[in-house]
Short mmCIF file of C-alpha atoms in Angstrom, two decimals:
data_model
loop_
_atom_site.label_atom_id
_atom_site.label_comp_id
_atom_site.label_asym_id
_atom_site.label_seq_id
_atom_site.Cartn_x
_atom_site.Cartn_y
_atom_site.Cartn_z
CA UNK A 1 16.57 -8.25 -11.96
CA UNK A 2 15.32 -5.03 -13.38
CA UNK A 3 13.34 -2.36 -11.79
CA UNK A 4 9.80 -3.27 -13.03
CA UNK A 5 10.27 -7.06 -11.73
CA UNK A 6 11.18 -5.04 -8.32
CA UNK A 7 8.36 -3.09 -8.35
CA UNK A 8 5.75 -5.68 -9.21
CA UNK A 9 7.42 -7.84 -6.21
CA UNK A 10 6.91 -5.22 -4.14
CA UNK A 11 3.62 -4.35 -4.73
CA UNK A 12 2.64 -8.00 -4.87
CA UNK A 13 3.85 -8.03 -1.71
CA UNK A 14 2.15 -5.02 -0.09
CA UNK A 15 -0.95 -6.28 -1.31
CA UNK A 16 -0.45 -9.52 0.37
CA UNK A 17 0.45 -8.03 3.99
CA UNK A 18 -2.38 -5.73 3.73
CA UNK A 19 -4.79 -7.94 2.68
CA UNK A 20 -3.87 -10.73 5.76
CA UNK A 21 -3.71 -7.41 7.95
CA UNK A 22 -7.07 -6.51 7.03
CA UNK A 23 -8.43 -9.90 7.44
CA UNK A 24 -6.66 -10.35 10.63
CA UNK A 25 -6.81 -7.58 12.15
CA UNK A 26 -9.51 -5.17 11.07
CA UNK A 27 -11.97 -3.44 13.82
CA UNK A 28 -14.56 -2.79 11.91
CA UNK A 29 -16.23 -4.85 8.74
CA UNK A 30 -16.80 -1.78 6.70
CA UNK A 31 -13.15 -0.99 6.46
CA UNK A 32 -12.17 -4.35 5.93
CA UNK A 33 -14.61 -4.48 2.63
CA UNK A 34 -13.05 -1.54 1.48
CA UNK A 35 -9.68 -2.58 1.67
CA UNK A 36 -10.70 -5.51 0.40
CA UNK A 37 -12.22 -3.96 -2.73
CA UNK A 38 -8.69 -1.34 -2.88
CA UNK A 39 -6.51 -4.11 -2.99
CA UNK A 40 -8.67 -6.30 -5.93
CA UNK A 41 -8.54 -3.36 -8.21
CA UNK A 42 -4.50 -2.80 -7.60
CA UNK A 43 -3.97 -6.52 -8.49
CA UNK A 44 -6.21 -6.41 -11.22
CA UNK A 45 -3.98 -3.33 -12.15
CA UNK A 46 -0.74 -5.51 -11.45
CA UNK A 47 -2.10 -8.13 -13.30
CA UNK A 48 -2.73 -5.96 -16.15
CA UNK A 49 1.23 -4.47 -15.83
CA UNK A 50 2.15 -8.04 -15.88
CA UNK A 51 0.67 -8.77 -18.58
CA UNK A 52 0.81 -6.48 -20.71
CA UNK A 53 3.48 -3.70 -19.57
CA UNK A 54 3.65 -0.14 -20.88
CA UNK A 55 1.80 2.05 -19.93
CA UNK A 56 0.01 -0.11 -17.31
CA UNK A 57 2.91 1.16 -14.94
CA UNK A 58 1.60 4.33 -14.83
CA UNK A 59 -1.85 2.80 -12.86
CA UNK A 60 0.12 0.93 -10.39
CA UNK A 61 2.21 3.40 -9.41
CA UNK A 62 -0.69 5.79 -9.06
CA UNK A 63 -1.88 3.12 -6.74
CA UNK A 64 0.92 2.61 -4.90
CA UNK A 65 1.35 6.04 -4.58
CA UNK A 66 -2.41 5.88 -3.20
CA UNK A 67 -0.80 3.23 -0.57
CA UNK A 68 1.91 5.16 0.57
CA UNK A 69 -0.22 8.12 1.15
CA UNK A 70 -2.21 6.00 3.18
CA UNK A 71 -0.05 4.55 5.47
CA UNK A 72 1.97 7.96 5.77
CA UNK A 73 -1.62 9.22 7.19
CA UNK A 74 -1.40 6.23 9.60
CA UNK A 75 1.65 7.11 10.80
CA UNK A 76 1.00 10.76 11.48
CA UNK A 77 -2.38 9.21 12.97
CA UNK A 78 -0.17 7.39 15.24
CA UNK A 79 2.23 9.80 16.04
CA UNK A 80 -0.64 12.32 16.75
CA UNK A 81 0.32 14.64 14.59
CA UNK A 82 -3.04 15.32 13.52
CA UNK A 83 -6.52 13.19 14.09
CA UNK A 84 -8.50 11.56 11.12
CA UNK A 85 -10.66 9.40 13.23
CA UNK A 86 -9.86 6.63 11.59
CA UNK A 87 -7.46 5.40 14.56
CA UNK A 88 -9.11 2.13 14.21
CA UNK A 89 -7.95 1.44 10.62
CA UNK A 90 -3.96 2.30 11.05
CA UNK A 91 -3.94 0.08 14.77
CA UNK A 92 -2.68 -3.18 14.07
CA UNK A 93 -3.51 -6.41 16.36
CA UNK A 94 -3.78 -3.32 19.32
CA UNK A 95 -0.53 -2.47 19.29
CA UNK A 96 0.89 0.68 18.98
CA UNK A 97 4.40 -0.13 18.84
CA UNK A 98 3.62 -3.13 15.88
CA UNK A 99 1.03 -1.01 14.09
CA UNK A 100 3.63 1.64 13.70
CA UNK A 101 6.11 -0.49 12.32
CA UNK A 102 3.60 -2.07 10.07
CA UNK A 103 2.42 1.51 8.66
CA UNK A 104 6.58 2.60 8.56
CA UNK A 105 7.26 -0.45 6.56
CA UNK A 106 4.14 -0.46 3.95
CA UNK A 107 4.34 3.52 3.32
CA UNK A 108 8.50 2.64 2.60
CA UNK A 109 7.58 -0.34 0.48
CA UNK A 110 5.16 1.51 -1.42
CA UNK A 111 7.19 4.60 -2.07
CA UNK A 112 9.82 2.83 -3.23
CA UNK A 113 7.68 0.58 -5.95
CA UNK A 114 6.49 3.78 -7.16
CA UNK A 115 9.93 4.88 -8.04
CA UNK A 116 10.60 1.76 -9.44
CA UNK A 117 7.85 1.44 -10.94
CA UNK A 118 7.66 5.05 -12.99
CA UNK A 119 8.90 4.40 -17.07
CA UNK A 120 11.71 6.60 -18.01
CA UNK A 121 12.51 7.95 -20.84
#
């Protein structure tokens, strides 16, 4: 399997956990409509690498990279290491100890699709 095949599996996959996590689990319904909306325009982006290849990498990684700083925020969120207010949007089913996995997980699956994900020369 080659690195873009990764990277496309592993986006397709943080798309699909975040997606059931914000339908699940989301405390509020504007955040869940904006996740929503984030997550149709990176698989319309993934599609588009899919498809056609290239240079379509370089817009899904800048999403994932868009991802992982996300969930990195929700992490230092959790680990009160600095306060967005958006406490709400990083807690997952109420839990701390889940929603801190969740965010560990996604911001390492992320990061590492955009490394895969990156053309070389």
């Amino acid at each position: 399997m080659d690195k873009t095949r990764l990277g496309i599996g592993l986006v397709a996959g943080v798309l699909v956990v975040q997606t059931l996590a914000s339908l699940v689990w989301s405390a509020d319904a504007t955040l869940t409509g904006v996740a929503l909306a984030f997550n149709a325009v990176a698989a319309v982006s993934l599609g588009l690498l899919v498809r056609r290849g290239g240079r379509a990498a370089w817009v899904v990684a800048g999403w994932c990279a868009g991802f992982f700083g996300w969930h990195v925020v929700g992490l230092g969120e959790l680990a009160g290491w600095w306060t967005t207010g958006l406490d709400a949007a990083f807690l997952v089913a109420a839990s701390y100890q889940l929603s801190v996995v969740y965010q560990a997980v996604l911001a390492t699956a992320a990061g590492f699709a955009v490394h895969l994900l990156l053309p070389r020369r």
